[in-house]
CSV table of C-alpha atoms (C1' of nucleotides) in Angstrom, one decimal:
chain,number,residue,atom,x,y,z
A,29,MET,CA,-20.6,-0.5,32.8
A,30,SER,CA,-21.1,-4.2,33.0
A,31,ASP,CA,-19.7,-5.0,29.6
A,32,GLU,CA,-16.2,-6.3,29.5
A,33,PRO,CA,-13.8,-4.2,27.4
A,34,ARG,CA,-12.7,-7.3,25.5
A,35,ASP,CA,-16.2,-7.5,24.0
A,36,LEU,CA,-15.7,-4.3,22.2
A,37,TYR,CA,-13.8,-5.8,19.4
A,38,ASN,CA,-16.6,-8.1,18.5
A,39,ASN,CA,-19.3,-5.7,19.2
A,40,CYS,CA,-17.9,-3.1,16.9
A,41,HIS,CA,-18.5,-5.3,14.0
A,42,ASN,CA,-22.1,-5.1,14.6
A,43,PRO,CA,-23.7,-2.1,12.9
A,44,TYR,CA,-26.2,-1.8,15.6
A,45,GLN,CA,-23.4,-1.1,17.9
A,46,TYR,CA,-23.4,2.6,16.9
A,47,GLY,CA,-25.9,3.2,19.6
A,48,ASN,CA,-23.5,2.0,22.2
A,49,LEU,CA,-20.8,4.1,20.6
A,50,GLY,CA,-22.8,7.2,21.0
A,51,TYR,CA,-24.0,7.4,17.4
A,52,ASP,CA,-27.7,7.7,16.8
A,53,PRO,CA,-28.2,5.9,13.5
A,54,SER,CA,-31.3,7.9,12.8
A,55,SER,CA,-29.7,11.2,13.3
A,56,TYR,CA,-26.1,11.2,12.5
A,57,MET,CA,-24.9,12.4,9.1
A,58,SER,CA,-23.0,10.0,7.0
A,59,PHE,CA,-19.3,10.7,6.2
A,60,THR,CA,-20.2,10.7,2.6
A,61,ASP,CA,-23.0,13.1,3.1
A,62,CYS,CA,-20.5,15.4,4.7
A,63,LEU,CA,-18.2,15.0,1.7
A,64,ARG,CA,-21.0,15.6,-0.7
A,65,GLY,CA,-22.3,18.8,0.8
A,66,PRO,CA,-21.8,21.9,-1.3
A,67,THR,CA,-20.2,23.2,1.8
A,68,VAL,CA,-18.5,20.8,4.1
A,69,ASP,CA,-20.0,21.5,7.5
A,70,TYR,CA,-17.3,20.4,9.9
A,71,GLU,CA,-19.8,20.5,12.8
A,72,SER,CA,-21.9,18.0,10.9
A,73,LEU,CA,-18.8,16.1,10.2
A,74,ALA,CA,-17.9,16.2,13.8
A,75,ARG,CA,-21.4,15.1,14.7
A,76,ALA,CA,-21.1,12.2,12.2
A,77,PHE,CA,-18.2,11.0,14.2
A,78,GLY,CA,-20.0,11.4,17.5
A,79,LEU,CA,-18.1,14.5,18.5
A,80,SER,CA,-20.0,17.1,20.4
A,81,PRO,CA,-20.3,20.4,18.5
A,82,ASP,CA,-18.6,22.4,21.2
A,83,SER,CA,-15.6,20.0,20.9
A,84,SER,CA,-15.4,19.8,24.6
A,85,ASP,CA,-14.9,16.1,24.5
A,86,LEU,CA,-12.0,16.6,22.2
A,87,ILE,CA,-10.3,19.1,24.3
A,88,SER,CA,-10.8,16.9,27.3
A,89,LEU,CA,-9.2,14.0,25.7
A,90,PRO,CA,-6.3,12.8,27.7
A,91,THR,CA,-4.0,12.9,24.8
A,92,GLY,CA,-2.1,16.0,25.4
A,93,ASN,CA,-2.9,17.0,21.8
A,94,PRO,CA,-4.6,20.3,21.7
A,95,THR,CA,-5.7,20.0,18.1
A,96,SER,CA,-9.3,19.5,17.3
A,97,VAL,CA,-11.7,19.5,14.4
A,98,PHE,CA,-12.1,23.2,15.0
A,99,ASP,CA,-8.4,23.8,15.4
A,100,ALA,CA,-7.9,22.1,12.1
A,101,ARG,CA,-10.6,24.4,10.6
A,102,GLU,CA,-8.6,27.4,11.7
A,103,ARG,CA,-5.4,25.9,10.4
A,104,GLY,CA,-7.1,25.1,7.1
A,105,GLY,CA,-8.1,28.7,6.5
A,106,PRO,CA,-11.7,28.5,5.4
A,107,THR,CA,-13.9,29.1,8.3
A,108,SER,CA,-17.5,28.4,9.3
A,109,GLU,CA,-19.2,28.2,6.0
A,110,CYS,CA,-16.1,27.4,4.1
A,111,ASN,CA,-16.8,26.7,0.5
A,112,ASN,CA,-15.1,26.9,-2.8
A,113,ASP,CA,-17.8,28.8,-4.6
A,114,PRO,CA,-15.9,31.3,-6.7
A,115,ALA,CA,-18.7,33.8,-6.0
A,116,ALA,CA,-17.9,33.6,-2.4
A,117,PRO,CA,-14.1,33.3,-2.0
A,118,ASN,CA,-13.0,32.4,1.5
A,119,SER,CA,-11.4,34.9,3.6
A,120,THR,CA,-7.9,33.7,3.0
A,121,ILE,CA,-8.0,34.1,-0.7
A,122,SER,CA,-9.8,37.4,-0.6
A,123,SER,CA,-7.2,38.8,1.8
A,124,SER,CA,-4.6,37.9,-0.7
A,125,TYR,CA,-6.3,39.8,-3.4
A,126,THR,CA,-6.6,42.8,-1.1
A,127,GLU,CA,-2.9,42.7,-0.5
A,128,ALA,CA,-2.2,42.7,-4.2
A,129,GLY,CA,-4.6,45.6,-4.7
A,130,ALA,CA,-2.8,47.6,-2.1
A,131,GLU,CA,0.4,47.3,-4.1
A,132,GLU,CA,-1.2,48.6,-7.2
A,133,ASP,CA,-1.6,52.1,-5.8
A,134,SER,CA,2.0,52.3,-4.9
A,135,CYS,CA,3.3,51.8,-8.5
A,136,LYS,CA,1.0,54.1,-10.3
A,137,SER,CA,3.6,56.8,-10.8
A,138,LYS,CA,6.4,54.5,-12.1
A,139,PRO,CA,7.7,54.4,-15.7
A,140,ARG,CA,5.7,52.1,-18.0
A,141,GLU,CA,8.5,49.6,-18.6
A,142,SER,CA,9.2,48.9,-15.0
A,143,GLN,CA,5.5,49.0,-14.4
A,144,THR,CA,5.0,46.2,-17.0
A,145,ARG,CA,7.7,44.2,-15.3
A,146,GLU,CA,6.2,44.8,-12.0
A,147,GLU,CA,2.8,43.9,-13.3
A,148,SER,CA,4.1,40.5,-14.3
A,149,GLU,CA,5.9,40.2,-11.0
A,150,ARG,CA,2.7,41.1,-9.3
A,151,SER,CA,0.7,38.5,-11.2
A,152,THR,CA,3.3,36.0,-10.4
A,153,LYS,CA,3.1,37.0,-6.8
A,154,GLN,CA,-0.7,36.9,-7.0
A,155,SER,CA,-0.7,33.4,-8.4
A,156,LYS,CA,1.8,32.4,-5.7
A,157,LEU,CA,-0.5,33.8,-3.1
A,158,LYS,CA,-3.4,32.2,-4.7
A,159,LYS,CA,-1.6,28.9,-4.7
A,160,LYS,CA,-0.7,29.4,-1.1
A,161,ALA,CA,-4.3,30.1,-0.3
A,162,GLU,CA,-5.4,27.1,-2.3
A,163,LYS,CA,-3.0,25.0,-0.2
A,164,LYS,CA,-4.9,26.0,2.8
A,165,GLN,CA,-7.9,23.9,1.7
A,166,PRO,CA,-9.4,22.0,4.5
A,167,ARG,CA,-8.1,18.4,4.6
A,168,PHE,CA,-9.2,15.3,6.3
A,169,ALA,CA,-7.9,11.9,6.0
A,170,PHE,CA,-9.2,8.5,7.0
A,171,MET,CA,-8.1,4.9,6.9
A,172,THR,CA,-9.9,2.1,5.3
A,173,LYS,CA,-9.1,-1.5,5.4
A,174,SER,CA,-9.4,-2.5,1.8
A,175,GLU,CA,-7.8,-4.5,-0.9
A,176,VAL,CA,-8.6,-1.9,-3.5
A,177,ASP,CA,-6.8,1.4,-3.4
A,178,HIS,CA,-9.5,3.6,-4.9
A,179,LEU,CA,-12.8,3.4,-3.1
A,180,GLU,CA,-15.9,4.7,-4.9
A,181,ASP,CA,-17.3,7.6,-3.0
A,182,GLY,CA,-19.9,8.7,-5.5
A,183,TYR,CA,-17.8,11.3,-7.2
A,184,ARG,CA,-15.8,11.0,-10.4
A,185,TRP,CA,-12.1,11.3,-10.1
A,186,ARG,CA,-9.2,11.6,-12.5
A,187,LYS,CA,-5.8,10.3,-11.6
A,188,TYR,CA,-3.2,13.0,-12.4
A,189,GLY,CA,-0.2,11.6,-10.7
A,190,GLN,CA,1.5,8.9,-8.8
A,191,LYS,CA,4.6,9.1,-6.7
A,192,ALA,CA,6.7,6.8,-4.8
A,193,VAL,CA,6.6,7.7,-1.1
A,194,LYS,CA,9.7,7.7,1.0
A,195,ASN,CA,9.8,5.0,3.6
A,196,SER,CA,7.0,3.2,1.9
A,197,SER,CA,7.1,0.5,-0.8
A,198,TYR,CA,3.6,1.6,-1.9
A,199,PRO,CA,3.1,4.6,-4.2
A,200,ARG,CA,0.8,7.5,-3.5
A,201,SER,CA,-1.8,8.3,-6.1
A,202,TYR,CA,-3.2,11.8,-6.7
A,203,TYR,CA,-6.8,12.2,-7.9
A,204,ARG,CA,-8.8,15.3,-8.9
A,205,CYS,CA,-12.5,15.7,-9.1
A,206,THR,CA,-13.4,15.6,-12.8
A,207,THR,CA,-16.3,18.1,-12.4
A,208,GLN,CA,-15.4,21.5,-14.0
A,209,LYS,CA,-14.5,24.2,-11.5
A,210,CYS,CA,-14.4,21.7,-8.7
A,211,THR,CA,-10.9,21.8,-7.1
A,212,VAL,CA,-11.3,18.9,-4.8
A,213,LYS,CA,-8.4,16.5,-4.7
A,214,LYS,CA,-7.6,13.4,-2.9
A,215,ARG,CA,-4.6,11.3,-2.3
A,216,VAL,CA,-4.7,7.6,-1.9
A,217,GLU,CA,-1.9,5.6,-0.4
A,218,ARG,CA,-1.3,2.5,1.5
A,219,SER,CA,-0.1,2.5,5.1
A,220,PHE,CA,3.4,1.3,5.1
A,221,GLN,CA,2.7,-0.2,8.5
A,222,ASP,CA,-0.3,-2.2,7.5
A,223,PRO,CA,-0.5,-2.5,3.7
A,224,SER,CA,-4.1,-3.7,4.0
A,225,ILE,CA,-5.0,-0.2,5.1
A,226,VAL,CA,-5.7,2.5,2.6
A,227,VAL,CA,-5.2,6.1,3.7
A,228,THR,CA,-7.4,8.5,1.7
A,229,THR,CA,-6.9,12.2,2.1
A,230,TYR,CA,-9.5,14.6,0.8
A,231,GLU,CA,-8.6,18.2,0.2
A,232,GLY,CA,-11.2,20.9,-0.4
A,233,GLN,CA,-15.0,20.7,-0.8
A,234,HIS,CA,-17.1,19.8,-3.7
A,235,ASN,CA,-19.1,22.8,-5.1
A,236,HIS,CA,-21.5,20.6,-7.0
A,237,PRO,CA,-24.0,17.8,-6.4
A,238,ILE,CA,-22.9,14.3,-6.7
A,239,PRO,CA,-22.8,13.0,-10.3
A,240,SER,CA,-25.9,11.2,-11.3
A,241,THR,CA,-24.0,8.2,-12.6
A,242,ILE,CA,-20.7,6.5,-12.1
A,243,ARG,CA,-19.7,4.6,-15.2
A,244,GLY,CA,-23.2,3.4,-15.8
A,245,ASN,CA,-23.9,2.5,-12.2
A,246,SER,CA,-26.0,4.3,-9.7
A,247,ALA,CA,-24.4,7.1,-7.9
A,248,ALA,CA,-25.2,5.4,-4.6
A,249,VAL,CA,-22.0,4.9,-2.8
A,250,ARG,CA,-20.4,1.7,-3.7
A,251,PHE,CA,-17.6,0.5,-1.5
A,252,THR,CA,-15.7,-2.3,-3.0
A,253,SER,CA,-13.7,-2.8,0.1
A,254,SER,CA,-13.5,-6.5,0.9
A,255,SER,CA,-13.4,-5.6,4.5
A,256,MET,CA,-16.6,-3.7,4.7
A,257,LEU,CA,-17.8,-5.1,7.9
A,258,ASN,CA,-20.9,-7.3,7.8
A,259,PRO,CA,-21.8,-6.3,4.3
A,260,SER,CA,-24.4,-9.0,4.2
A,261,SER,CA,-27.4,-9.9,6.2
A,262,GLU,CA,-27.4,-7.4,9.0
A,263,ALA,CA,-26.2,-4.5,7.0
A,264,ALA,CA,-28.6,-5.3,4.2
A,265,ALA,CA,-31.4,-5.5,6.6
A,266,LEU,CA,-30.7,-1.9,7.5
A,267,GLY,CA,-31.3,-0.8,4.0
A,268,PRO,CA,-29.6,1.7,1.7
A,269,SER,CA,-29.1,4.2,4.4
A,270,PHE,CA,-26.8,1.8,6.1
A,271,ALA,CA,-24.9,1.2,2.9
A,272,HIS,CA,-24.6,4.9,2.7
A,273,ASP,CA,-22.7,5.0,5.9
A,274,SER,CA,-20.5,2.1,5.2
A,275,LEU,CA,-17.5,4.3,5.2
A,276,LEU,CA,-18.2,5.2,8.7
A,277,ASN,CA,-18.4,1.6,9.4
A,278,GLN,CA,-15.0,1.0,7.9
A,279,ILE,CA,-13.5,3.7,10.0
A,280,ASN,CA,-15.1,2.2,13.0
A,281,HIS,CA,-13.8,-1.2,11.8
A,282,SER,CA,-10.3,0.1,11.5
A,283,LEU,CA,-10.6,1.5,14.9
A,284,CYS,CA,-11.7,-1.7,16.4
A,285,HIS,CA,-9.0,-3.5,14.4
A,286,ASN,CA,-6.3,-1.4,16.0
A,287,GLN,CA,-7.8,-1.4,19.4
A,288,GLY,CA,-5.6,-4.3,20.6
A,289,GLY,CA,-2.6,-2.1,20.0
A,290,GLY,CA,-1.3,0.8,22.0
A,291,THR,CA,-1.4,4.4,21.4
A,292,GLY,CA,1.7,6.0,20.0
A,293,GLY,CA,3.7,8.8,21.3
A,294,SER,CA,4.1,7.5,24.9
A,295,GLY,CA,1.3,9.4,26.4
A,296,GLY,CA,1.8,12.3,24.0
A,297,THR,CA,-0.5,12.5,21.1
A,298,GLY,CA,-2.3,9.2,21.5
A,299,TYR,CA,-2.2,8.2,17.9
A,300,ILE,CA,-3.4,4.7,17.5
A,301,TYR,CA,-0.9,2.1,16.3
A,302,PRO,CA,-1.2,-1.6,15.9
A,303,GLU,CA,0.3,-3.8,18.4
A,304,GLY,CA,4.1,-4.0,18.0
A,305,ALA,CA,4.5,-0.7,16.1
A,306,THR,CA,8.0,0.5,16.6
A,307,SER,CA,10.3,3.3,15.5
A,308,HIS,CA,8.1,4.0,12.5
A,309,GLN,CA,5.5,5.5,14.9
A,310,GLN,CA,7.2,8.9,14.9
A,311,GLN,CA,7.4,9.0,11.2
A,312,HIS,CA,3.8,8.0,10.9
A,313,GLN,CA,2.8,10.6,13.5
A,314,GLN,CA,4.6,13.2,11.5
A,315,GLN,CA,3.2,12.0,8.2
A,316,TYR,CA,-0.3,12.6,9.4
A,317,SER,CA,0.3,15.3,11.9
A,318,ASP,CA,-1.5,17.8,9.7
A,319,TYR,CA,-4.5,15.6,9.4
A,320,GLY,CA,-5.7,17.0,12.7
A,321,ILE,CA,-9.3,16.3,11.9
A,322,TYR,CA,-8.7,12.7,11.2
A,323,GLU,CA,-6.6,12.2,14.2
A,324,ASP,CA,-9.0,13.8,16.5
A,325,MET,CA,-11.9,11.9,15.2
A,326,VAL,CA,-10.0,8.7,15.8
A,327,HIS,CA,-9.1,9.9,19.2
A,328,SER,CA,-12.6,10.7,20.1
A,329,MET,CA,-14.0,7.4,18.8
A,330,TYR,CA,-11.2,5.5,20.5
A,331,TYR,CA,-11.9,7.1,23.9
A,332,LYS,CA,-15.6,6.8,23.5
A,333,MET,CA,-15.2,3.1,23.1
A,334,GLN,CA,-13.0,2.9,26.1
A,335,GLU,CA,-15.6,4.6,28.2
A,336,LEU,CA,-18.1,1.8,27.5
B,8,DC,C1',-14.0,9.4,-29.9
B,9,DG,C1',-14.1,10.6,-25.2
B,10,DT,C1',-12.3,9.4,-20.9
B,11,DC,C1',-9.0,7.7,-18.0
B,12,DT,C1',-4.3,5.9,-16.6
B,13,DT,C1',0.6,5.9,-16.9
B,14,DT,C1',4.8,8.0,-16.3
B,15,DG,C1',8.8,11.0,-16.9
B,16,DA,C1',9.8,15.8,-16.4
B,17,DC,C1',9.2,19.8,-14.1
B,18,DC,C1',8.1,22.9,-10.2
B,19,DT,C1',8.1,24.1,-5.3
B,20,DG,C1',9.0,24.1,-0.5
B,21,DC,C1',11.9,22.9,3.1
B,22,DG,C1',15.9,21.5,5.8
B,23,DC,C1',20.7,21.6,6.0
C,11,DG,C1',22.9,27.3,-2.7
C,12,DC,C1',22.0,22.5,-2.9
C,13,DG,C1',19.6,18.3,-2.6
C,14,DC,C1',15.6,15.9,-1.5
C,15,DA,C1',10.8,14.8,-1.4
C,16,DG,C1',6.2,15.9,-2.4
C,17,DG,C1',3.1,17.6,-5.8
C,18,DT,C1',1.6,18.7,-10.5
C,19,DC,C1',1.8,18.8,-15.6
C,20,DA,C1',1.1,16.9,-19.9
C,21,DA,C1',2.0,13.7,-23.7
C,22,DA,C1',1.2,9.2,-25.0
C,23,DG,C1',-1.3,5.2,-24.8
C,24,DA,C1',-5.1,2.0,-23.2
C,25,DC,C1',-9.8,1.1,-22.9
C,26,DG,C1',-14.8,0.9,-23.6
DNA sequence: CGTCTTTGACCTGCGC
DNA sequence: GCGCAGGTCAAAGACG
């Protein structure tokens, strides 16, 4: 280790730096590729972020935070080949149906009227269970330093809501994938700590290929972020595959951007905060505490960089 | 005309 | 039970 740590900030703006960070540009899967897959492969996602498949380097992180990509997977319900294909409901949903089915037997001998009422109650209960199961969609969030809120990721989204967020002067936008039967949603909001950072949270997995066109443009991922690091010469020289991975770059960039700051939680969770972050840290921590995947990716990348 | 955004109302979960 | 905050719905309007 001859490199001075202070060089990291500058180095991380260099796309070639992936090698030093433990990413093999020729073998890692892009973040967007992961998002696009008909089934989100969290192991691939983990690989994309330079995490070892056995998550050992996550567990060994000196953060005191036991969560990991794989923990999050368990919390998120859908397991290994988690997908939204209706033909292959995940275990969480199917178990809900089983529960409802079991109740059916118990009311066979009841009077018709009460049976009808119970049927409606049961359907209500079923829909509640279904909704509950749907809420257990895998989620992952990431931060992007960008002037625009909604970054193109190759999919088509329809905005279905916007809400003011407590403790933030910036609203949160809700988007849904416009493809039929695709239940993927995403939330976009600005960090109240650093308004230049956009926090995007994906929920669920696309069960369809990426749309062929986006408003007349190629479906190639277009990031309009003004902060896409080195979008010119060097990146261009790397060709489309690099542009494909620009999101990863942005994550990396955000990481580098924050590196001058400390980690939040006083030796607890190790969440990365900008320099001077204060009492809002806890709120922030809580706000993203269920984004285990995101946090752990950041942890991992952060510590990998420190190891250089 | 189809698609998308806006926005107020409504629903739901959760803490007190 | 109540109030709050987050999430969703759906009608209306904008836009290409």
